[in-house]
Tab-separated table of C-alpha atoms in Angstrom:
chain	number	residue	atom	x	y	z
A	1	MET	CA	32.410	-58.916	-46.534
A	2	LYS	CA	28.676	-59.591	-46.285
A	3	ARG	CA	27.873	-63.316	-46.334
A	4	GLU	CA	25.162	-64.742	-48.551
A	5	GLY	CA	22.317	-66.739	-47.011
A	6	ALA	CA	21.430	-67.480	-43.412
A	7	PRO	CA	24.237	-67.199	-40.837
A	8	ARG	CA	25.955	-70.435	-39.886
A	9	LEU	CA	27.424	-71.628	-36.632
A	10	ILE	CA	30.923	-70.921	-37.965
A	11	ASP	CA	29.874	-67.301	-38.590
A	12	VAL	CA	28.831	-67.054	-34.939
A	13	ALA	CA	32.122	-68.626	-33.808
A	14	GLU	CA	34.212	-66.249	-35.940
A	15	ALA	CA	32.286	-63.161	-34.847
A	16	ALA	CA	32.540	-64.200	-31.177
A	17	GLY	CA	36.219	-65.113	-31.448
A	18	VAL	CA	35.751	-68.719	-30.253
A	19	SER	CA	36.174	-72.186	-31.749
A	20	LEU	CA	33.368	-74.057	-33.496
A	21	ALA	CA	33.195	-76.525	-30.601
A	22	SER	CA	32.882	-73.687	-28.054
A	23	ALA	CA	30.148	-72.042	-30.093
A	24	SER	CA	28.329	-75.362	-30.206
A	25	ARG	CA	28.555	-75.750	-26.410
A	26	ALA	CA	27.352	-72.191	-25.861
A	27	MET	CA	24.310	-72.692	-28.077
A	28	SER	CA	23.414	-76.095	-26.617
A	29	GLY	CA	23.991	-75.122	-22.972
A	30	GLY	CA	26.838	-77.603	-22.572
A	31	SER	CA	29.573	-77.401	-19.987
A	32	GLY	CA	33.247	-76.755	-20.635
A	33	ILE	CA	32.666	-73.063	-21.338
A	34	SER	CA	32.342	-70.180	-18.893
A	35	PRO	CA	28.916	-68.547	-18.397
A	36	GLU	CA	30.358	-65.225	-19.537
A	37	VAL	CA	31.679	-66.645	-22.810
A	38	ALA	CA	28.472	-68.597	-23.388
A	39	GLU	CA	26.393	-65.463	-22.886
A	40	HIS	CA	28.692	-63.546	-25.249
A	41	VAL	CA	28.329	-66.217	-27.954
A	42	ARG	CA	24.543	-66.344	-27.621
A	43	GLY	CA	24.416	-62.551	-27.873
A	44	ILE	CA	26.434	-62.667	-31.088
A	45	ALA	CA	24.171	-65.426	-32.439
A	46	GLN	CA	21.081	-63.324	-31.713
A	47	ALA	CA	22.618	-60.260	-33.310
A	48	LEU	CA	23.489	-62.241	-36.456
A	49	GLY	CA	20.068	-63.870	-36.605
A	50	TYR	CA	21.529	-67.370	-36.282
A	51	GLU	CA	19.086	-70.195	-35.613
A	52	PRO	CA	20.030	-73.855	-35.095
A	53	ASN	CA	19.215	-76.325	-37.840
A	54	MET	CA	15.502	-76.619	-38.645
A	55	HIS	CA	15.833	-80.257	-37.610
A	56	ALA	CA	15.317	-79.081	-34.006
A	57	ARG	CA	11.550	-78.977	-34.487
A	58	GLY	CA	11.553	-82.587	-35.580
A	59	LEU	CA	13.517	-83.549	-32.485
A	60	ALA	CA	11.423	-81.602	-29.991
A	61	GLY	CA	9.496	-84.711	-28.946
A	62	GLY	CA	12.552	-86.980	-28.985
A	63	LEU	CA	14.853	-88.451	-31.623
A	64	VAL	CA	13.338	-89.997	-34.707
A	65	PRO	CA	14.194	-93.701	-34.210
A	66	THR	CA	16.113	-94.005	-37.464
A	67	ILE	CA	19.871	-94.031	-38.002
A	68	GLY	CA	21.192	-92.548	-41.224
A	69	LEU	CA	24.341	-94.343	-42.423
A	70	VAL	CA	26.472	-92.641	-45.082
A	71	VAL	CA	28.922	-94.900	-46.964
A	72	HIS	CA	31.035	-94.400	-50.067
A	73	GLU	CA	30.122	-97.653	-51.826
A	74	ILE	CA	27.754	-100.207	-50.303
A	75	GLY	CA	29.026	-102.873	-52.719
A	76	ASP	CA	32.560	-102.491	-51.322
A	77	PRO	CA	33.065	-105.273	-48.739
A	78	TYR	CA	34.650	-102.773	-46.319
A	79	PHE	CA	31.488	-100.685	-46.213
A	80	SER	CA	29.077	-103.615	-46.374
A	81	ASP	CA	30.741	-105.153	-43.308
A	82	ILE	CA	30.481	-101.849	-41.433
A	83	ALA	CA	26.828	-101.564	-42.489
A	84	SER	CA	26.162	-105.085	-41.216
A	85	GLY	CA	27.559	-104.135	-37.814
A	86	VAL	CA	25.472	-100.964	-37.719
A	87	ILE	CA	22.292	-102.811	-38.699
A	88	ARG	CA	22.883	-105.624	-36.192
A	89	SER	CA	23.293	-103.218	-33.269
A	90	ALA	CA	20.508	-100.914	-34.422
A	91	THR	CA	18.069	-103.818	-34.730
A	92	GLN	CA	18.858	-104.897	-31.177
A	93	GLN	CA	17.823	-101.386	-30.079
A	94	ASN	CA	14.632	-101.432	-32.187
A	95	ARG	CA	16.017	-98.817	-34.542
A	96	SER	CA	15.897	-98.870	-38.322
A	97	VAL	CA	18.801	-97.850	-40.572
A	98	GLN	CA	18.616	-95.797	-43.748
A	99	ILE	CA	21.698	-96.114	-45.954
A	100	ALA	CA	22.849	-93.248	-48.173
A	101	GLN	CA	25.627	-93.776	-50.702
A	102	ALA	CA	27.954	-90.886	-51.493
A	103	ASP	CA	30.575	-90.607	-54.182
A	104	ARG	CA	34.124	-90.431	-52.850
A	105	THR	CA	34.091	-86.623	-52.768
A	106	PRO	CA	33.495	-84.146	-49.911
A	107	ASP	CA	30.664	-82.401	-51.792
A	108	SER	CA	28.761	-85.622	-52.463
A	109	GLU	CA	29.163	-86.761	-48.873
A	110	LEU	CA	27.909	-83.421	-47.527
A	111	ALA	CA	24.939	-83.524	-49.904
A	112	GLN	CA	23.927	-86.940	-48.556
A	113	VAL	CA	24.199	-85.719	-44.957
A	114	LYS	CA	22.052	-82.679	-45.727
A	115	SER	CA	19.477	-84.922	-47.388
A	116	LEU	CA	19.260	-86.983	-44.194
A	117	LEU	CA	18.866	-83.807	-42.147
A	118	ARG	CA	15.952	-82.703	-44.311
A	119	GLN	CA	14.303	-86.025	-43.507
A	120	ARG	CA	14.703	-85.256	-39.779
A	121	ILE	CA	16.642	-88.414	-39.054
A	122	GLY	CA	17.740	-88.287	-35.430
A	123	SER	CA	21.164	-89.976	-35.670
A	124	ILE	CA	23.838	-90.070	-38.361
A	125	ILE	CA	26.849	-92.354	-38.804
A	126	ILE	CA	29.391	-91.474	-41.492
A	127	ALA	CA	31.654	-94.332	-42.565
A	128	GLY	CA	34.669	-93.823	-44.760
A	129	SER	CA	37.992	-92.090	-44.613
A	130	GLY	CA	38.202	-88.420	-43.809
A	131	TYR	CA	40.675	-86.023	-45.374
A	132	ALA	CA	44.214	-85.255	-44.301
A	133	ASP	CA	43.579	-81.515	-44.774
A	134	PRO	CA	41.253	-80.295	-41.972
A	135	ALA	CA	40.046	-77.432	-44.186
A	136	ILE	CA	38.354	-79.936	-46.504
A	137	GLU	CA	36.316	-81.191	-43.534
A	138	GLN	CA	35.186	-77.691	-42.484
A	139	PRO	CA	31.791	-77.625	-44.272
A	140	MET	CA	30.945	-81.060	-42.850
A	141	ALA	CA	32.035	-79.952	-39.359
A	142	GLU	CA	29.700	-76.968	-39.566
A	143	ALA	CA	26.728	-79.081	-40.674
A	144	LEU	CA	27.282	-81.697	-37.978
A	145	LEU	CA	27.729	-79.149	-35.197
A	146	ASP	CA	24.501	-77.412	-36.238
A	147	PHE	CA	22.821	-80.815	-36.122
A	148	THR	CA	24.135	-81.638	-32.648
A	149	VAL	CA	23.133	-78.205	-31.340
A	150	ALA	CA	19.607	-79.059	-32.527
A	151	GLY	CA	19.712	-82.316	-30.544
A	152	GLY	CA	20.953	-84.790	-33.155
A	153	ARG	CA	23.537	-87.507	-32.504
A	154	VAL	CA	26.553	-88.194	-34.731
A	155	ALA	CA	29.373	-90.725	-34.892
A	156	VAL	CA	31.975	-91.085	-37.620
A	157	ILE	CA	34.293	-93.915	-38.632
A	158	GLY	CA	37.837	-93.245	-39.814
A	159	ARG	CA	37.752	-89.443	-39.430
A	160	HIS	CA	40.331	-87.405	-37.514
A	161	HIS	CA	39.158	-83.823	-38.004
A	162	LEU	CA	35.430	-83.740	-37.227
A	163	PRO	CA	34.430	-82.518	-33.725
A	164	VAL	CA	32.106	-85.464	-33.034
A	165	ASP	CA	32.361	-88.973	-31.565
A	166	ALA	CA	34.598	-91.211	-33.684
A	167	VAL	CA	35.640	-94.823	-34.214
A	168	LEU	CA	39.231	-94.939	-35.463
A	169	PRO	CA	40.701	-98.063	-37.072
A	170	ASP	CA	44.338	-98.839	-36.262
A	171	ASN	CA	45.525	-98.004	-39.782
A	172	HIS	CA	48.983	-96.736	-38.873
A	173	ARG	CA	49.949	-99.753	-36.763
A	174	ALA	CA	48.420	-102.064	-39.364
A	175	GLY	CA	50.749	-100.478	-41.911
A	176	VAL	CA	53.701	-101.033	-39.577
A	177	SER	CA	52.794	-104.728	-39.264
A	178	VAL	CA	52.521	-105.209	-43.029
A	179	GLY	CA	55.788	-103.361	-43.672
A	180	ARG	CA	57.702	-105.308	-41.023
A	181	HIS	CA	56.312	-108.617	-42.306
A	182	LEU	CA	57.675	-107.966	-45.786
A	183	ALA	CA	60.972	-106.522	-44.542
A	184	ASP	CA	61.497	-109.504	-42.230
A	185	LEU	CA	60.904	-111.837	-45.174
A	186	GLY	CA	63.808	-110.090	-46.943
A	187	HIS	CA	62.001	-107.785	-49.390
A	188	ARG	CA	63.935	-104.622	-50.211
A	189	ARG	CA	62.023	-103.225	-53.213
A	190	ILE	CA	58.333	-102.979	-52.370
A	191	GLY	CA	55.555	-101.388	-54.392
A	192	VAL	CA	52.423	-99.840	-52.908
A	193	VAL	CA	49.189	-99.319	-54.815
A	194	ALA	CA	47.477	-96.583	-52.790
A	195	GLY	CA	44.179	-94.779	-52.985
A	196	PRO	CA	43.867	-90.974	-53.224
A	197	PRO	CA	46.659	-89.427	-51.109
A	198	GLU	CA	44.351	-86.827	-49.528
A	199	LEU	CA	42.484	-89.528	-47.566
A	200	ASN	CA	43.373	-90.153	-43.900
A	201	THR	CA	43.259	-93.911	-44.439
A	202	VAL	CA	45.808	-93.704	-47.235
A	203	ALA	CA	48.101	-91.317	-45.362
A	204	ASP	CA	47.957	-93.391	-42.152
A	205	ARG	CA	48.607	-96.731	-43.848
A	206	ILE	CA	51.479	-95.403	-45.954
A	207	ALA	CA	53.056	-93.754	-42.902
A	208	GLY	CA	52.834	-97.094	-41.111
A	209	LEU	CA	54.351	-98.927	-44.066
A	210	ARG	CA	57.254	-96.480	-44.130
A	211	GLU	CA	57.840	-97.017	-40.417
A	212	GLY	CA	57.688	-100.787	-40.802
A	213	THR	CA	60.159	-100.739	-43.710
A	214	SER	CA	62.595	-98.227	-42.257
A	215	ASP	CA	65.497	-100.686	-42.336
A	216	PRO	CA	68.471	-99.507	-44.434
A	217	GLY	CA	68.178	-100.525	-48.055
A	218	VAL	CA	64.390	-100.947	-48.149
A	219	GLU	CA	62.699	-98.824	-50.817
A	220	LEU	CA	58.969	-98.126	-51.227
A	221	THR	CA	57.519	-97.132	-54.601
A	222	VAL	CA	54.017	-95.674	-54.247
A	223	VAL	CA	51.446	-95.108	-56.998
A	224	SER	CA	47.952	-93.689	-56.388
A	225	LYS	CA	44.908	-95.172	-58.087
A	226	ALA	CA	41.199	-95.600	-57.403
A	227	PHE	CA	40.460	-97.421	-54.120
A	228	THR	CA	39.016	-100.393	-56.074
A	229	ARG	CA	39.919	-103.723	-57.669
A	230	GLU	CA	40.349	-101.882	-60.979
A	231	GLY	CA	42.689	-99.450	-59.245
A	232	GLY	CA	44.742	-102.416	-58.064
A	233	ILE	CA	44.983	-103.748	-61.615
A	234	ALA	CA	46.087	-100.362	-62.967
A	235	GLY	CA	48.631	-99.933	-60.174
A	236	ALA	CA	50.147	-103.378	-60.660
A	237	ARG	CA	50.434	-102.743	-64.378
A	238	GLU	CA	52.360	-99.528	-63.677
A	239	LEU	CA	54.695	-101.218	-61.184
A	240	LEU	CA	55.563	-104.369	-63.119
A	241	ASP	CA	58.750	-103.015	-64.706
A	242	ARG	CA	60.185	-101.531	-61.484
A	243	GLY	CA	62.168	-104.574	-60.324
A	244	LEU	CA	59.960	-105.133	-57.258
A	245	THR	CA	59.603	-108.322	-55.229
A	246	ALA	CA	56.408	-107.405	-53.345
A	247	ILE	CA	53.340	-105.230	-53.905
A	248	VAL	CA	50.975	-103.981	-51.208
A	249	GLY	CA	47.385	-103.004	-51.997
A	250	LEU	CA	46.070	-100.459	-49.482
A	251	ASN	CA	42.835	-102.425	-49.302
A	252	ASP	CA	41.965	-106.019	-50.142
A	253	ALA	CA	39.964	-105.108	-53.243
A	254	MET	CA	43.107	-103.508	-54.649
A	255	ALA	CA	45.213	-106.506	-53.603
A	256	ILE	CA	42.823	-108.865	-55.406
A	257	GLY	CA	43.160	-106.689	-58.510
A	258	ILE	CA	46.946	-106.928	-58.159
A	259	LEU	CA	46.736	-110.732	-57.975
A	260	SER	CA	44.607	-110.757	-61.106
A	261	GLU	CA	47.059	-108.611	-63.063
A	262	LEU	CA	50.047	-110.704	-61.969
A	263	ARG	CA	48.204	-113.842	-63.056
A	264	GLN	CA	47.641	-112.298	-66.511
A	265	HIS	CA	51.420	-111.853	-66.827
A	266	GLY	CA	52.238	-115.357	-65.602
A	267	ILE	CA	53.945	-114.052	-62.458
A	268	ARG	CA	53.759	-116.611	-59.669
A	269	VAL	CA	52.670	-115.507	-56.199
A	270	PRO	CA	54.497	-115.647	-53.832
A	271	GLU	CA	57.425	-117.363	-55.580
A	272	GLU	CA	58.160	-114.382	-57.833
A	273	MET	CA	56.095	-111.629	-56.210
A	274	SER	CA	54.482	-111.323	-52.782
A	275	VAL	CA	51.141	-109.542	-52.425
A	276	VAL	CA	49.621	-108.160	-49.210
A	277	GLY	CA	46.392	-106.242	-48.539
A	278	PHE	CA	44.486	-104.504	-45.763
A	279	ASP	CA	41.061	-105.163	-44.152
A	280	ASP	CA	40.594	-108.985	-44.391
A	281	ILE	CA	37.350	-108.955	-46.330
A	282	ALA	CA	35.343	-112.184	-46.454
A	283	VAL	CA	36.862	-113.460	-49.731
A	284	ALA	CA	40.487	-112.875	-48.680
A	285	PRO	CA	41.015	-116.521	-47.578
A	286	ASP	CA	39.337	-117.844	-50.748
A	287	VAL	CA	41.314	-116.160	-53.527
A	288	ALA	CA	44.269	-118.053	-55.005
A	289	PRO	CA	46.666	-117.820	-53.331
A	290	ALA	CA	44.932	-116.923	-50.072
A	291	LEU	CA	45.653	-113.286	-49.270
A	292	THR	CA	47.958	-112.110	-46.493
A	293	THR	CA	46.342	-109.014	-45.008
A	294	ALA	CA	46.002	-106.763	-41.978
A	295	ARG	CA	42.612	-107.484	-40.425
A	296	ILE	CA	40.554	-104.397	-39.576
A	297	PRO	CA	37.372	-105.193	-37.552
A	298	MET	CA	34.828	-103.538	-39.865
A	299	PHE	CA	31.731	-105.235	-38.405
A	300	GLU	CA	32.752	-104.281	-34.872
A	301	MET	CA	33.487	-100.697	-35.972
A	302	GLY	CA	29.887	-100.404	-37.122
A	303	GLN	CA	28.711	-101.692	-33.756
A	304	HIS	CA	30.979	-99.250	-31.904
A	305	ALA	CA	29.544	-96.358	-33.910
A	306	VAL	CA	26.018	-97.297	-32.857
A	307	SER	CA	27.121	-97.559	-29.222
A	308	LEU	CA	28.457	-93.999	-29.420
A	309	ILE	CA	25.251	-92.466	-30.747
A	310	LEU	CA	23.204	-94.355	-28.135
A	311	ARG	CA	25.232	-92.878	-25.278
A	312	PRO	CA	24.079	-89.600	-23.723
A	313	ALA	CA	25.523	-86.581	-25.496
A	314	SER	CA	28.879	-85.397	-24.192
A	315	ASP	CA	30.467	-81.953	-24.204
A	316	GLU	CA	33.707	-83.498	-25.487
A	317	ALA	CA	34.020	-85.737	-28.526
A	318	ARG	CA	34.746	-89.371	-27.592
A	319	THR	CA	36.946	-91.792	-29.487
A	320	ILE	CA	37.013	-95.587	-29.719
A	321	THR	CA	40.223	-96.953	-31.264
A	322	THR	CA	40.146	-100.491	-32.626
A	323	ALA	CA	42.981	-102.998	-32.944
A	324	HIS	CA	44.302	-104.872	-35.974
A	325	GLU	CA	45.728	-108.339	-36.621
A	326	LEU	CA	48.205	-109.422	-39.291
A	327	ILE	CA	46.807	-112.532	-40.998
A	328	ILE	CA	49.612	-114.370	-42.794
A	329	ARG	CA	48.415	-116.586	-45.640
A	330	GLN	CA	49.911	-117.948	-48.846
A	331	SER	CA	50.309	-114.747	-50.901
A	332	SER	CA	53.494	-113.618	-49.114
A	333	GLY	CA	56.854	-115.298	-48.860
A	334	PRO	CA	60.590	-114.610	-49.220
A	335	PRO	CA	61.773	-112.796	-52.363
A	336	PRO	CA	63.183	-114.930	-55.175
A	337	ALA	CA	66.844	-115.799	-54.780
């Protein structure tokens, strides 16, 4: 079937019978691919009329000293902490940061990235969970590989399926820690207010929770809502009549919403219901009761992402994995007798 529009790097890869990453290396002159295969790929690219992203002209004299940061919601403490880390490190390197906010959809995120490319920004950091289905990430992978072939630098945070440098939070092990904490306290019926199930962050944290609560007799009840305080309120409302003794919000904003809804119903925390979150945002110690949560180092993740884009380009994608810490505060305790 004839494709519409200019040929893309994925078209070259498919026609040459190689992976996207191999096509990228062939076009950029990187190692890790034989000269014969590289020559074959470049021949296919020429035959198709493929040209790397127009951004190459803007990079010919060196990278534009601006970092484009794509977040889902700058008002969300998770993303604002990451942005603070990015800005701190960028400032130390005399680089400015331009923040683009995308809706929590693949199309919106890709549109923001393409807008940054049109502005010839030399480096891009994408913060926010990727998608459990690699096919959903394919259009973004194509755009980013075109960009790197043209000389751009990319790092992502919380993405498993993009062929670029990545910072990966310890979401699975954090889920294990939260699950074990509640199971060790004696909870056997635990609710989880999760975000959209197609997100890596959601899938990883729920998988960890299931591992941490794998003792016989422990039951998890999961509902999916928006990854917000309002989503936490809606999830708690749905779970209230399930006979639970603990509810986990998959981020702290959700957990704070859960606390609010329980307060509206006169349910005491933790005497009648324990509540636990993830991330350890700045207000977590200040809500009443102070929130038990799995600390994810958001500020440091932003700094790590900058360190990756400042390193010389590599033929293989590099990964920095961060740790987590369970912070036990007053919102969790044993189930009622």
